[in-house]
JSON list of C-alpha atoms in Angstrom, two decimals:
[
{"chain": "A", "resi": 1, "resn": "UNK", "atom": "CA", "xyz": [-71.15, -18.08, -58.72]},
{"chain": "A", "resi": 2, "resn": "UNK", "atom": "CA", "xyz": [-71.33, -20.75, -55.95]},
{"chain": "A", "resi": 3, "resn": "UNK", "atom": "CA", "xyz": [-68.79, -23.30, -55.43]},
{"chain": "A", "resi": 4, "resn": "UNK", "atom": "CA", "xyz": [-68.94, -26.67, -53.92]},
{"chain": "A", "resi": 5, "resn": "UNK", "atom": "CA", "xyz": [-65.46, -27.93, -52.45]},
{"chain": "A", "resi": 6, "resn": "UNK", "atom": "CA", "xyz": [-64.24, -31.31, -51.71]},
{"chain": "A", "resi": 7, "resn": "UNK", "atom": "CA", "xyz": [-61.22, -31.69, -49.28]},
{"chain": "A", "resi": 8, "resn": "UNK", "atom": "CA", "xyz": [-58.66, -34.22, -48.75]},
{"chain": "A", "resi": 9, "resn": "UNK", "atom": "CA", "xyz": [-55.57, -34.49, -46.40]},
{"chain": "A", "resi": 10, "resn": "UNK", "atom": "CA", "xyz": [-51.95, -34.84, -47.75]},
{"chain": "A", "resi": 11, "resn": "UNK", "atom": "CA", "xyz": [-48.67, -35.25, -45.88]},
{"chain": "A", "resi": 12, "resn": "UNK", "atom": "CA", "xyz": [-45.61, -33.82, -47.38]},
{"chain": "A", "resi": 13, "resn": "UNK", "atom": "CA", "xyz": [-41.96, -34.14, -46.00]},
{"chain": "A", "resi": 14, "resn": "UNK", "atom": "CA", "xyz": [-38.94, -32.04, -46.47]},
{"chain": "A", "resi": 15, "resn": "UNK", "atom": "CA", "xyz": [-35.38, -32.13, -44.95]},
{"chain": "A", "resi": 16, "resn": "UNK", "atom": "CA", "xyz": [-35.24, -28.22, -45.46]},
{"chain": "A", "resi": 17, "resn": "UNK", "atom": "CA", "xyz": [-38.61, -26.71, -43.95]},
{"chain": "A", "resi": 18, "resn": "UNK", "atom": "CA", "xyz": [-42.05, -26.80, -43.06]},
{"chain": "A", "resi": 19, "resn": "UNK", "atom": "CA", "xyz": [-42.90, -24.54, -46.25]},
{"chain": "A", "resi": 20, "resn": "UNK", "atom": "CA", "xyz": [-41.09, -26.92, -48.53]},
{"chain": "A", "resi": 21, "resn": "UNK", "atom": "CA", "xyz": [-42.94, -29.85, -47.16]},
{"chain": "A", "resi": 22, "resn": "UNK", "atom": "CA", "xyz": [-46.24, -28.03, -47.90]},
{"chain": "A", "resi": 23, "resn": "UNK", "atom": "CA", "xyz": [-45.14, -27.11, -51.38]},
{"chain": "A", "resi": 24, "resn": "UNK", "atom": "CA", "xyz": [-43.96, -30.66, -52.25]},
{"chain": "A", "resi": 25, "resn": "UNK", "atom": "CA", "xyz": [-47.26, -31.97, -51.24]},
{"chain": "A", "resi": 26, "resn": "UNK", "atom": "CA", "xyz": [-49.11, -29.59, -53.33]},
{"chain": "A", "resi": 27, "resn": "UNK", "atom": "CA", "xyz": [-46.73, -30.02, -56.45]},
{"chain": "A", "resi": 28, "resn": "UNK", "atom": "CA", "xyz": [-47.32, -33.69, -56.33]},
{"chain": "A", "resi": 29, "resn": "UNK", "atom": "CA", "xyz": [-51.06, -33.63, -55.79]},
{"chain": "A", "resi": 30, "resn": "UNK", "atom": "CA", "xyz": [-51.30, -31.00, -58.88]},
{"chain": "A", "resi": 31, "resn": "UNK", "atom": "CA", "xyz": [-50.16, -33.63, -61.09]},
{"chain": "A", "resi": 32, "resn": "UNK", "atom": "CA", "xyz": [-53.43, -35.54, -60.59]},
{"chain": "A", "resi": 33, "resn": "UNK", "atom": "CA", "xyz": [-55.89, -33.00, -58.86]},
{"chain": "A", "resi": 34, "resn": "UNK", "atom": "CA", "xyz": [-57.05, -29.69, -60.64]},
{"chain": "A", "resi": 35, "resn": "UNK", "atom": "CA", "xyz": [-59.15, -26.91, -58.98]},
{"chain": "A", "resi": 36, "resn": "UNK", "atom": "CA", "xyz": [-57.14, -26.77, -55.78]},
{"chain": "A", "resi": 37, "resn": "UNK", "atom": "CA", "xyz": [-58.06, -23.47, -53.99]},
{"chain": "A", "resi": 38, "resn": "UNK", "atom": "CA", "xyz": [-56.91, -23.69, -50.53]},
{"chain": "A", "resi": 39, "resn": "UNK", "atom": "CA", "xyz": [-54.98, -25.38, -47.89]},
{"chain": "A", "resi": 40, "resn": "UNK", "atom": "CA", "xyz": [-54.94, -25.53, -44.09]},
{"chain": "A", "resi": 41, "resn": "UNK", "atom": "CA", "xyz": [-51.87, -26.93, -41.93]},
{"chain": "A", "resi": 42, "resn": "UNK", "atom": "CA", "xyz": [-53.64, -29.53, -39.62]},
{"chain": "A", "resi": 43, "resn": "UNK", "atom": "CA", "xyz": [-50.44, -31.25, -38.14]},
{"chain": "A", "resi": 44, "resn": "UNK", "atom": "CA", "xyz": [-46.73, -30.66, -38.13]},
{"chain": "A", "resi": 45, "resn": "UNK", "atom": "CA", "xyz": [-44.17, -33.16, -37.15]},
{"chain": "A", "resi": 46, "resn": "UNK", "atom": "CA", "xyz": [-40.47, -33.60, -37.27]},
{"chain": "A", "resi": 47, "resn": "UNK", "atom": "CA", "xyz": [-38.13, -36.50, -37.28]},
{"chain": "A", "resi": 48, "resn": "UNK", "atom": "CA", "xyz": [-35.16, -36.30, -34.97]},
{"chain": "A", "resi": 49, "resn": "UNK", "atom": "CA", "xyz": [-31.71, -37.84, -35.78]},
{"chain": "A", "resi": 50, "resn": "UNK", "atom": "CA", "xyz": [-28.48, -37.31, -33.60]},
{"chain": "A", "resi": 51, "resn": "UNK", "atom": "CA", "xyz": [-30.31, -34.41, -31.61]},
{"chain": "A", "resi": 52, "resn": "UNK", "atom": "CA", "xyz": [-31.20, -32.63, -34.95]},
{"chain": "A", "resi": 53, "resn": "UNK", "atom": "CA", "xyz": [-34.07, -32.15, -37.10]},
{"chain": "A", "resi": 54, "resn": "UNK", "atom": "CA", "xyz": [-33.70, -34.66, -39.76]},
{"chain": "A", "resi": 55, "resn": "UNK", "atom": "CA", "xyz": [-36.88, -33.90, -41.66]},
{"chain": "A", "resi": 56, "resn": "UNK", "atom": "CA", "xyz": [-40.22, -32.03, -41.38]},
{"chain": "A", "resi": 57, "resn": "UNK", "atom": "CA", "xyz": [-43.55, -33.73, -41.89]},
{"chain": "A", "resi": 58, "resn": "UNK", "atom": "CA", "xyz": [-46.65, -31.57, -42.50]},
{"chain": "A", "resi": 59, "resn": "UNK", "atom": "CA", "xyz": [-50.07, -32.74, -42.95]},
{"chain": "A", "resi": 60, "resn": "UNK", "atom": "CA", "xyz": [-52.44, -30.21, -44.77]},
{"chain": "A", "resi": 61, "resn": "UNK", "atom": "CA", "xyz": [-56.11, -30.18, -45.64]},
{"chain": "A", "resi": 62, "resn": "UNK", "atom": "CA", "xyz": [-56.60, -29.17, -49.30]},
{"chain": "A", "resi": 63, "resn": "UNK", "atom": "CA", "xyz": [-59.92, -27.89, -50.87]},
{"chain": "A", "resi": 64, "resn": "UNK", "atom": "CA", "xyz": [-60.64, -27.96, -54.53]},
{"chain": "A", "resi": 65, "resn": "UNK", "atom": "CA", "xyz": [-63.72, -27.11, -56.52]},
{"chain": "A", "resi": 66, "resn": "UNK", "atom": "CA", "xyz": [-65.72, -29.83, -58.12]},
{"chain": "A", "resi": 67, "resn": "UNK", "atom": "CA", "xyz": [-66.47, -29.74, -61.66]}
]
């Protein structure tokens, strides 16, 4: 079976980790998108407060199949 994919960019954030930032973005997107199949991390940033990482921001490209 051939698939056609559409992709979008999402940015998630987390005070804990990069992985949590990715998972948070995917969890939120899954509330309104279905058929998500893959993701690619395209950008990683962090916010610094008082010399420490305050939170991570991760932008991902997400591919999903079209109906």
